[in-house]
Coordinates of N, CA, C and O in Angstrom, one line a residue:
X1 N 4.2 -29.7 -14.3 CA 4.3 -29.8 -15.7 C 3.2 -30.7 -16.2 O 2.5 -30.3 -17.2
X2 N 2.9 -32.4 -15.3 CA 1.9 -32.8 -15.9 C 0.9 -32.0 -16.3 O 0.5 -31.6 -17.5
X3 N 0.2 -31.5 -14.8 CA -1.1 -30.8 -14.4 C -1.2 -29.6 -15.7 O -2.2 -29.3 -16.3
X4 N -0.1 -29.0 -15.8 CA -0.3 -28.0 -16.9 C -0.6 -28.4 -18.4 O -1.4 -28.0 -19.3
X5 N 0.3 -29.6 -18.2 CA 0.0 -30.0 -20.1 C -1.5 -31.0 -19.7 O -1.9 -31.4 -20.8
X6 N -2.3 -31.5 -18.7 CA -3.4 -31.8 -18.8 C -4.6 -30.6 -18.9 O -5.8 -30.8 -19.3
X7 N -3.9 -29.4 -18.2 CA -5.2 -28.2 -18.7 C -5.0 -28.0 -19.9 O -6.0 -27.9 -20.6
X8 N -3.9 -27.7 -20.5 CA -3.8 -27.0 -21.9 C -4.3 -28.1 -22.7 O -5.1 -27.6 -23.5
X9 N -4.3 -29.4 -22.9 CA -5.7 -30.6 -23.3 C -6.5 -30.1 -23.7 O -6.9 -29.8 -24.8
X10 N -7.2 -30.0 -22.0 CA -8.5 -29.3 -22.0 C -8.8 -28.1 -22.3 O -10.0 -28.0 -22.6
X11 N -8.1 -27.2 -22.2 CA -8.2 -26.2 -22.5 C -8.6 -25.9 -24.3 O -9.4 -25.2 -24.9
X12 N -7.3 -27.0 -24.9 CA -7.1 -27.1 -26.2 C -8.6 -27.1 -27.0 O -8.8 -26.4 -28.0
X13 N -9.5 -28.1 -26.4 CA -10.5 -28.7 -27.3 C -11.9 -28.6 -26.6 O -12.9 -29.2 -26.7
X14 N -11.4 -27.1 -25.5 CA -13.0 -26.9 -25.2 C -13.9 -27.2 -24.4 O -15.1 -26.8 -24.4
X15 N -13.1 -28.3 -23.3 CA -13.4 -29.2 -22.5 C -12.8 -28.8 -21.0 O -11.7 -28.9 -20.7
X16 N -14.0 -28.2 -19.9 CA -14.1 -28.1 -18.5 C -12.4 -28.5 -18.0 O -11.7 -29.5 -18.5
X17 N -12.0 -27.4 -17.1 CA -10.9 -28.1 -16.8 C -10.9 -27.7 -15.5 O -11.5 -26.7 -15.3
X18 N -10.3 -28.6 -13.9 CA -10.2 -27.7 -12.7 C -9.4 -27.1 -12.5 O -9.3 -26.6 -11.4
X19 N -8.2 -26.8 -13.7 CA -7.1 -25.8 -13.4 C -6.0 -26.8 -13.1 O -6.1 -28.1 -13.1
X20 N -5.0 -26.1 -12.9 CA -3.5 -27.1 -12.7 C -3.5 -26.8 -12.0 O -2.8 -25.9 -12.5
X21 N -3.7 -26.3 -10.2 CA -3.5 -26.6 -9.4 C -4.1 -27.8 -8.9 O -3.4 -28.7 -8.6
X22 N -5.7 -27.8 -9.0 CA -6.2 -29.0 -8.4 C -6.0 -30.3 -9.3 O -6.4 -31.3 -8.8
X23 N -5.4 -30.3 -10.7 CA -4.9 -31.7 -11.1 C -3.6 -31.9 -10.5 O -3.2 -33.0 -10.1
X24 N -3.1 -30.7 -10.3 CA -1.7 -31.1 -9.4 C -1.9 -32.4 -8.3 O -1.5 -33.5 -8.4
X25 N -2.8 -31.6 -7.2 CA -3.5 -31.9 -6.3 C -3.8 -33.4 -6.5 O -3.4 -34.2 -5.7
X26 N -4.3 -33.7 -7.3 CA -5.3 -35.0 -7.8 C -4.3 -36.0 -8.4 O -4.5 -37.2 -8.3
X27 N -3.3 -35.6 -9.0 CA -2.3 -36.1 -9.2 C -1.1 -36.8 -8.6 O -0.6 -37.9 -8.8
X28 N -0.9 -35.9 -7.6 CA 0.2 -36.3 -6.3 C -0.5 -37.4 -5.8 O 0.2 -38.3 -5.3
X29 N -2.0 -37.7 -5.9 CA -2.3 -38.8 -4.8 C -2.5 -39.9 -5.5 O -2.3 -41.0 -5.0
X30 N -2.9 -39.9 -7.2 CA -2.7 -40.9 -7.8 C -1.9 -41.5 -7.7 O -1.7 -42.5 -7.0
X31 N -1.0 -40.8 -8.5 CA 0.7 -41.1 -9.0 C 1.4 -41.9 -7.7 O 2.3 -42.7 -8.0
X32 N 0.8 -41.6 -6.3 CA 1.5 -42.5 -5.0 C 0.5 -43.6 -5.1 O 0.3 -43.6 -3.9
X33 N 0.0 -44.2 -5.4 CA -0.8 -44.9 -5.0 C -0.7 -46.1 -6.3 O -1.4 -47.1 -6.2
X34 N 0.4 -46.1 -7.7 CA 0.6 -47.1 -8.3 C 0.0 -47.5 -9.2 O 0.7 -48.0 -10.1
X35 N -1.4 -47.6 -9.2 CA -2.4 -47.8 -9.8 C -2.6 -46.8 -11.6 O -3.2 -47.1 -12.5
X36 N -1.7 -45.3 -11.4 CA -1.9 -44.3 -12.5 C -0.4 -44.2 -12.5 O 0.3 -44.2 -11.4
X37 N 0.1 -44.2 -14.1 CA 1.4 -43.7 -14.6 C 1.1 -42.8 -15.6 O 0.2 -42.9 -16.5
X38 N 1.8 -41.6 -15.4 CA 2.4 -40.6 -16.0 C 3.8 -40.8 -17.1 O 4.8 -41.1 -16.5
X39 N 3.9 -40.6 -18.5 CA 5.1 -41.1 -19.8 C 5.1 -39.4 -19.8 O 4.1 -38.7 -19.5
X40 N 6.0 -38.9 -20.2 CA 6.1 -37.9 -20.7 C 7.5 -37.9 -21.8 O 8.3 -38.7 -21.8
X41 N 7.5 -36.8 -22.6 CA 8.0 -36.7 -23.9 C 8.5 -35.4 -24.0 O 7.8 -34.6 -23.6
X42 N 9.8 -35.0 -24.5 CA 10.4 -34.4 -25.0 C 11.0 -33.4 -23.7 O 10.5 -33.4 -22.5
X43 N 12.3 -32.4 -24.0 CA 12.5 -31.4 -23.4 C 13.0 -30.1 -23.6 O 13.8 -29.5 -24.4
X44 N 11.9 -29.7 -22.6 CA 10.9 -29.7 -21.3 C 9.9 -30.7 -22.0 O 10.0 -31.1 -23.1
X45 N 9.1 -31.2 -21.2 CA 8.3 -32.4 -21.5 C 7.0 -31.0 -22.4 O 6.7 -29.8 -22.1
X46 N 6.8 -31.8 -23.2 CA 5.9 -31.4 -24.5 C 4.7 -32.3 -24.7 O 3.9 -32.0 -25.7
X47 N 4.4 -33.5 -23.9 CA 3.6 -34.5 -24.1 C 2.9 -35.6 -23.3 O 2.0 -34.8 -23.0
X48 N 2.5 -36.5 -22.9 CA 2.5 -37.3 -22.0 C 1.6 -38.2 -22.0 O 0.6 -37.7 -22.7
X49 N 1.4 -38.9 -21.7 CA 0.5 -40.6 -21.8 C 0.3 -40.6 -20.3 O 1.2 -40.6 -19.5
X50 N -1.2 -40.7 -20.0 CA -1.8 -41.3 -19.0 C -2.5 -42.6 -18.4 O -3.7 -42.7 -18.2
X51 N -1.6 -43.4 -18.2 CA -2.4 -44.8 -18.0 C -2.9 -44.9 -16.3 O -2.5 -44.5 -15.3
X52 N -4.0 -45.7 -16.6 CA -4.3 -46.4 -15.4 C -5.1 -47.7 -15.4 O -5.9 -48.1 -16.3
X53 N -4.7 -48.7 -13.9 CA -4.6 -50.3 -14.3 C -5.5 -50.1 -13.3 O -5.6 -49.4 -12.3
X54 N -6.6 -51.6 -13.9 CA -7.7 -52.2 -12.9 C -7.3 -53.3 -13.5 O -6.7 -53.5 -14.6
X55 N -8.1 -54.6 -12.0 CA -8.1 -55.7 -12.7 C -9.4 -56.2 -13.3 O -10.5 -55.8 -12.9
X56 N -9.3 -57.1 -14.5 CA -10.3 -57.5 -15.1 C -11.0 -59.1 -15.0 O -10.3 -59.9 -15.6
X57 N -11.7 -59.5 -14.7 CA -12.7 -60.6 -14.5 C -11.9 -61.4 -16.0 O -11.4 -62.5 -15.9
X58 N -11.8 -60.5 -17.5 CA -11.5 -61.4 -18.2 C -10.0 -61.6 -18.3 O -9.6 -62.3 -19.3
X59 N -9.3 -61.2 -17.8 CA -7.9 -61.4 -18.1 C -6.9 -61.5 -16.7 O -7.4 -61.0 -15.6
X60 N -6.0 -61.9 -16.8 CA -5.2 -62.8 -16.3 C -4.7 -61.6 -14.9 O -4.8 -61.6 -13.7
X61 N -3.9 -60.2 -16.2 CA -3.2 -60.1 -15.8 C -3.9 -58.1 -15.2 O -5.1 -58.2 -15.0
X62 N -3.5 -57.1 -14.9 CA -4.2 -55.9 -15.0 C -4.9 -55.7 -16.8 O -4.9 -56.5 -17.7
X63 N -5.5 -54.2 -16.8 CA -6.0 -54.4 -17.8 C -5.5 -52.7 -17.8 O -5.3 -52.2 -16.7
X64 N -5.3 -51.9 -19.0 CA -4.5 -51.0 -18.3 C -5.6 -49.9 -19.7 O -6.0 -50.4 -20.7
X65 N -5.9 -48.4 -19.2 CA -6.8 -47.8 -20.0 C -5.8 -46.4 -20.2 O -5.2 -45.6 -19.5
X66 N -6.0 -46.5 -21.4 CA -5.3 -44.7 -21.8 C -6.1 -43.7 -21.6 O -7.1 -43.5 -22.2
X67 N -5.6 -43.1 -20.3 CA -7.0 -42.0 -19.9 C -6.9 -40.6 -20.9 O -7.7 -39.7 -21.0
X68 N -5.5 -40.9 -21.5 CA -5.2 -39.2 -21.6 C -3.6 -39.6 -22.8 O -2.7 -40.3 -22.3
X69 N -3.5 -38.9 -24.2 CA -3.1 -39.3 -24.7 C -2.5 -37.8 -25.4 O -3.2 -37.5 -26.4
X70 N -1.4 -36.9 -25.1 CA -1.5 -35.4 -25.7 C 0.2 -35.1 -26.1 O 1.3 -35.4 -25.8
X71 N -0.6 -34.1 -27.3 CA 1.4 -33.8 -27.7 C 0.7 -32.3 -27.9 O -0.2 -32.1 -28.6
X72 N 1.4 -31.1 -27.1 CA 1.4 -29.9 -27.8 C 1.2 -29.8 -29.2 O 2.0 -30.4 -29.9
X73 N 0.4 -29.1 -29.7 CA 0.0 -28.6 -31.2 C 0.8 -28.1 -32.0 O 0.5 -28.0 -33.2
X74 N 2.3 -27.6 -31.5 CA 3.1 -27.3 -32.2 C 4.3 -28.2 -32.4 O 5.3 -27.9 -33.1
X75 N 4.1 -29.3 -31.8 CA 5.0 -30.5 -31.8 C 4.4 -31.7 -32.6 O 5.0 -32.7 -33.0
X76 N 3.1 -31.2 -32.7 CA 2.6 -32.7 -33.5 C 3.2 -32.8 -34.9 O 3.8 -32.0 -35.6
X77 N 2.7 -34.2 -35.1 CA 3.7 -34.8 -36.5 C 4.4 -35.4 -36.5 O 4.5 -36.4 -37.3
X78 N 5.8 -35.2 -35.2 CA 6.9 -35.3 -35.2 C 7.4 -36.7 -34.6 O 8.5 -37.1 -34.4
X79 N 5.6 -37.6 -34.4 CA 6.0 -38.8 -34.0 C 6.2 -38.7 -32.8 O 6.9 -39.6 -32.4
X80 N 5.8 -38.1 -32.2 CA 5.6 -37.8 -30.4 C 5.0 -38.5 -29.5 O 5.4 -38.8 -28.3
X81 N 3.4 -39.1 -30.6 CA 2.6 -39.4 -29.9 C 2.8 -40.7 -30.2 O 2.3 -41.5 -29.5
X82 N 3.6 -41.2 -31.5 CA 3.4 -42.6 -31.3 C 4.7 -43.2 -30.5 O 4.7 -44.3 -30.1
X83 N 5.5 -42.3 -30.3 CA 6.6 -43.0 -29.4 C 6.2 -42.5 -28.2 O 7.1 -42.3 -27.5
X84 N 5.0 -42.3 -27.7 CA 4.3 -42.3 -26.5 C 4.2 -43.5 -26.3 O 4.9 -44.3 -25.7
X85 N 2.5 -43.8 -27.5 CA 2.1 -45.3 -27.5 C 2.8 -46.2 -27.6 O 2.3 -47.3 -27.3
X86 N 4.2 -46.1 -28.1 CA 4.9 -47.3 -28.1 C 5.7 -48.0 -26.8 O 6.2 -49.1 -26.5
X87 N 5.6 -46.3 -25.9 CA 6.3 -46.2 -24.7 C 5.3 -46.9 -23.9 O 5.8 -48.1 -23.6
X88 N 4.3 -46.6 -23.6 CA 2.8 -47.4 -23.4 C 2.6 -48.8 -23.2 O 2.0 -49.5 -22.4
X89 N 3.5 -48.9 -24.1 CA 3.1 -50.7 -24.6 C 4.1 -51.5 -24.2 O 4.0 -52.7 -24.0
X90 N 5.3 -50.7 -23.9 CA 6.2 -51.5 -23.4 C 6.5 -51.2 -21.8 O 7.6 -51.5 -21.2
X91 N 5.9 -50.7 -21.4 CA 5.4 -50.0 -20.1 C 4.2 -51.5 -20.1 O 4.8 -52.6 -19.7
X92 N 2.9 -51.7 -20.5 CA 2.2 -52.7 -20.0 C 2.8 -53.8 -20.4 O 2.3 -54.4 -19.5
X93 N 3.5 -54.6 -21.0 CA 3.9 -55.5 -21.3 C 5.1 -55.7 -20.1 O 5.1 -56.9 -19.7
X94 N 5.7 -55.2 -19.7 CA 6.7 -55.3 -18.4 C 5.4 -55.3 -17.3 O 5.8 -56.1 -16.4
X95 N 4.2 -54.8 -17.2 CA 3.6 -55.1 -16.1 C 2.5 -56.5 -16.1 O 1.8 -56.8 -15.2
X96 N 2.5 -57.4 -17.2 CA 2.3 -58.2 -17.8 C 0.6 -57.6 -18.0 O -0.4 -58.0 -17.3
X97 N 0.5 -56.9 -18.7 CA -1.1 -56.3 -19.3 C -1.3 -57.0 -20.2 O -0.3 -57.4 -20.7
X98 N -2.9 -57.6 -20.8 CA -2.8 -58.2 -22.3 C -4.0 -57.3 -23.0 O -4.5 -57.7 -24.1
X99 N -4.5 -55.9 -22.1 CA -5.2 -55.1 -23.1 C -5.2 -53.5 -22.7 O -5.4 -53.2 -21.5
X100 N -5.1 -53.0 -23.2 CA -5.3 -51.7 -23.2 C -6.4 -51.0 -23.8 O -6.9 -51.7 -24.7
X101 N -6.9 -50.0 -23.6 CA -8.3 -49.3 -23.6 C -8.3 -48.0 -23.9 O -7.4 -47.4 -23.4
X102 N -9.0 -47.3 -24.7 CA -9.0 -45.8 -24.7 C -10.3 -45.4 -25.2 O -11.1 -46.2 -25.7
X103 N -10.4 -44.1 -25.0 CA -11.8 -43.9 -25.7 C -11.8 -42.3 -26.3 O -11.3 -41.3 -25.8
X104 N -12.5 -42.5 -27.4 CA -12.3 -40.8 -28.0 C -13.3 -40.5 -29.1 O -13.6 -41.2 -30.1
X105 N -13.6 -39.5 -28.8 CA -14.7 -38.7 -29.6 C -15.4 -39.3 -30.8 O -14.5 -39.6 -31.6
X106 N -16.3 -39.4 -31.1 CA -16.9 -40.3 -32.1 C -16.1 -38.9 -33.5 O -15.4 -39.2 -34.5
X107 N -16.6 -37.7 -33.1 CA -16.6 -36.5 -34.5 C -14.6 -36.6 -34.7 O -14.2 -36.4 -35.8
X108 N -13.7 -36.9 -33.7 CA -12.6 -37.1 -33.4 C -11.7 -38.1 -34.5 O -11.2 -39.1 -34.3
X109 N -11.9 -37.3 -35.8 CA -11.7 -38.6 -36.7 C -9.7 -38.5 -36.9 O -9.0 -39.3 -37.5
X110 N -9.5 -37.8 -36.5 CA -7.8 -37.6 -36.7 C -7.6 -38.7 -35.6 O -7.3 -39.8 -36.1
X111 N -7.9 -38.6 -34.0 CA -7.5 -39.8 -33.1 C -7.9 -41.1 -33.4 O -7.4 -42.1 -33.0
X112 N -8.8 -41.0 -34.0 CA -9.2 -42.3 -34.7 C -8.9 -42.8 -35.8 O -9.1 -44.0 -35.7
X113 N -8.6 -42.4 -36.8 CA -7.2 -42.9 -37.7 C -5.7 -42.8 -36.9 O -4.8 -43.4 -37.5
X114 N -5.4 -42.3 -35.9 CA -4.2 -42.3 -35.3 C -4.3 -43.6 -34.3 O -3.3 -44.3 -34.4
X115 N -4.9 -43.9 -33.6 CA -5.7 -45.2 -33.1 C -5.4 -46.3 -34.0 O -4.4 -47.0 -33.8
X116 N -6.3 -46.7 -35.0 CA -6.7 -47.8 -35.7 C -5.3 -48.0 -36.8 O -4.8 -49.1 -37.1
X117 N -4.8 -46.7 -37.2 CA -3.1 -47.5 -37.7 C -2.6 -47.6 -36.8 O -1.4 -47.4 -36.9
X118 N -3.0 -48.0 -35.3 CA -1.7 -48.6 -34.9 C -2.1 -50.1 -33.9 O -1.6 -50.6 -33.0
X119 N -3.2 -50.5 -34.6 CA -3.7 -51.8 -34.2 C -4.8 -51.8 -33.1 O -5.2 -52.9 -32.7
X120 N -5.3 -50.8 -32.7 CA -6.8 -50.5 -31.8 C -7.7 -50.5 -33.0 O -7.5 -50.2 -34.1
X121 N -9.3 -51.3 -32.3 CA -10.2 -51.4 -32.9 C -11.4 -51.3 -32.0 O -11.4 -51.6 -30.8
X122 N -12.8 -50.7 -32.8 CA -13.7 -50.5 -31.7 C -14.9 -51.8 -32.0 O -16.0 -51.6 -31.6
X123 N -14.5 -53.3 -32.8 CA -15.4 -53.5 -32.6 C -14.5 -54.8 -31.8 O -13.4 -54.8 -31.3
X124 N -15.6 -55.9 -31.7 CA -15.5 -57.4 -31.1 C -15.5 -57.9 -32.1 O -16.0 -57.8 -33.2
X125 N -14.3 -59.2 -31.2 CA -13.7 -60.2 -32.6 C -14.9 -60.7 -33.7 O -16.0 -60.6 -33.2
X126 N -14.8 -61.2 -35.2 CA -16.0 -61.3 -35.5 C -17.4 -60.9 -35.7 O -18.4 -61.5 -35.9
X127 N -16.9 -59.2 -35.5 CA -18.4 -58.5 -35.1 C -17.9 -57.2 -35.9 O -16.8 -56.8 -35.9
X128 N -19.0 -56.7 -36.5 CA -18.8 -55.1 -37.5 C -19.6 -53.7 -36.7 O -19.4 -52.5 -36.7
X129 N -20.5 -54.6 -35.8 CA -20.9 -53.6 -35.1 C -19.8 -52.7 -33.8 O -19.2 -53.3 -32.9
X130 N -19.7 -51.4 -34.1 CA -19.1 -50.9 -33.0 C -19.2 -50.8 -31.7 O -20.4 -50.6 -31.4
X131 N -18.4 -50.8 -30.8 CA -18.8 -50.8 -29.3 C -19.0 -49.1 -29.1 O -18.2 -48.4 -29.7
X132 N -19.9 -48.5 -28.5 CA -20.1 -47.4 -27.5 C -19.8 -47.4 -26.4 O -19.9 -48.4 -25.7
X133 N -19.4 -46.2 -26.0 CA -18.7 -46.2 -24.4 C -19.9 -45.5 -23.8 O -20.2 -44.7 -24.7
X134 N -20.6 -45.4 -23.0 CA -21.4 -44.3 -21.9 C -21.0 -44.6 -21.0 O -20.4 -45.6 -20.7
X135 N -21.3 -43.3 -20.0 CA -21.1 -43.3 -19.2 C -21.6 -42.7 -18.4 O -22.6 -42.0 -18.8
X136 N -21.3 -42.5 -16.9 CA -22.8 -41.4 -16.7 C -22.1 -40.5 -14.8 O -21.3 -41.1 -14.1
X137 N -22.5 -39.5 -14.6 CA -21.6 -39.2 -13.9 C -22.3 -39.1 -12.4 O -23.5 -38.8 -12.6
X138 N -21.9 -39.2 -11.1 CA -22.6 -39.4 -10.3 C -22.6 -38.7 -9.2 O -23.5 -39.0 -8.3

């Protein structure tokens, strides 16, 4: 079910997918290994939050990144996704996290008003300039 509702994502917006078998695949070995949590929403599950934790040089505790943040298209609205993120947050806060991370399409202006009302920001304290993510593949 994850693996499916991570291709229909990708599938959604246009974006290379390896299929739901091999996220399956890719999946099973995360998901054992602690470091990646899977939230999912509704039933049959309709949605799901992807975190995963590294530690960080600046912070205390893990630092935890929203790899993947999705509600079926015919479910959106209904507050799905923010009782994901809220699911999210009390999920890192039990793992004693003090930041979370995500990143999303500059042209992506719906996730980013969905983002920023709910207390995410792209710049640094005292700073107007925005952060850029790159990245580069290897």
């Amino acid at each position: 079910m994850v693996a499916q509702l991570l291709h229909d994502f990708n599938v959604e917006f246009s974006t290379p997918s390896p299929g739901p078998d091999a996220l399956r695949s890719r999946l099973t070995l995360l998901l054992a290994g602690g470091d990646v949590v899977v939230l999912l929403v509704g039933e049959p599950a309709s949605g799901l939050a992807v975190l995963s934790f590294r530690p960080n040089v600046w912070y205390e505790g893990p630092v935890a990144i929203l790899d993947e943040l999705y509600v079926s298209p015919d479910l959106r609205g209904r507050g799905l996704g923010s009782a994901l993120l809220d699911a999210s947050c009390d999920l890192l806060r039990d793992r004693a996290c003090t930041l979370m991370e995500t990143n999303v399409a500059g042209e992506d202006t719906g996730a980013r008003r969905f983002y920023e009302a709910r207390g995410f920001t792209n710049t640094e304290p005292n700073r107007t300039d925005p952060m850029l993510y790159y990245y580069r593949e290897l």
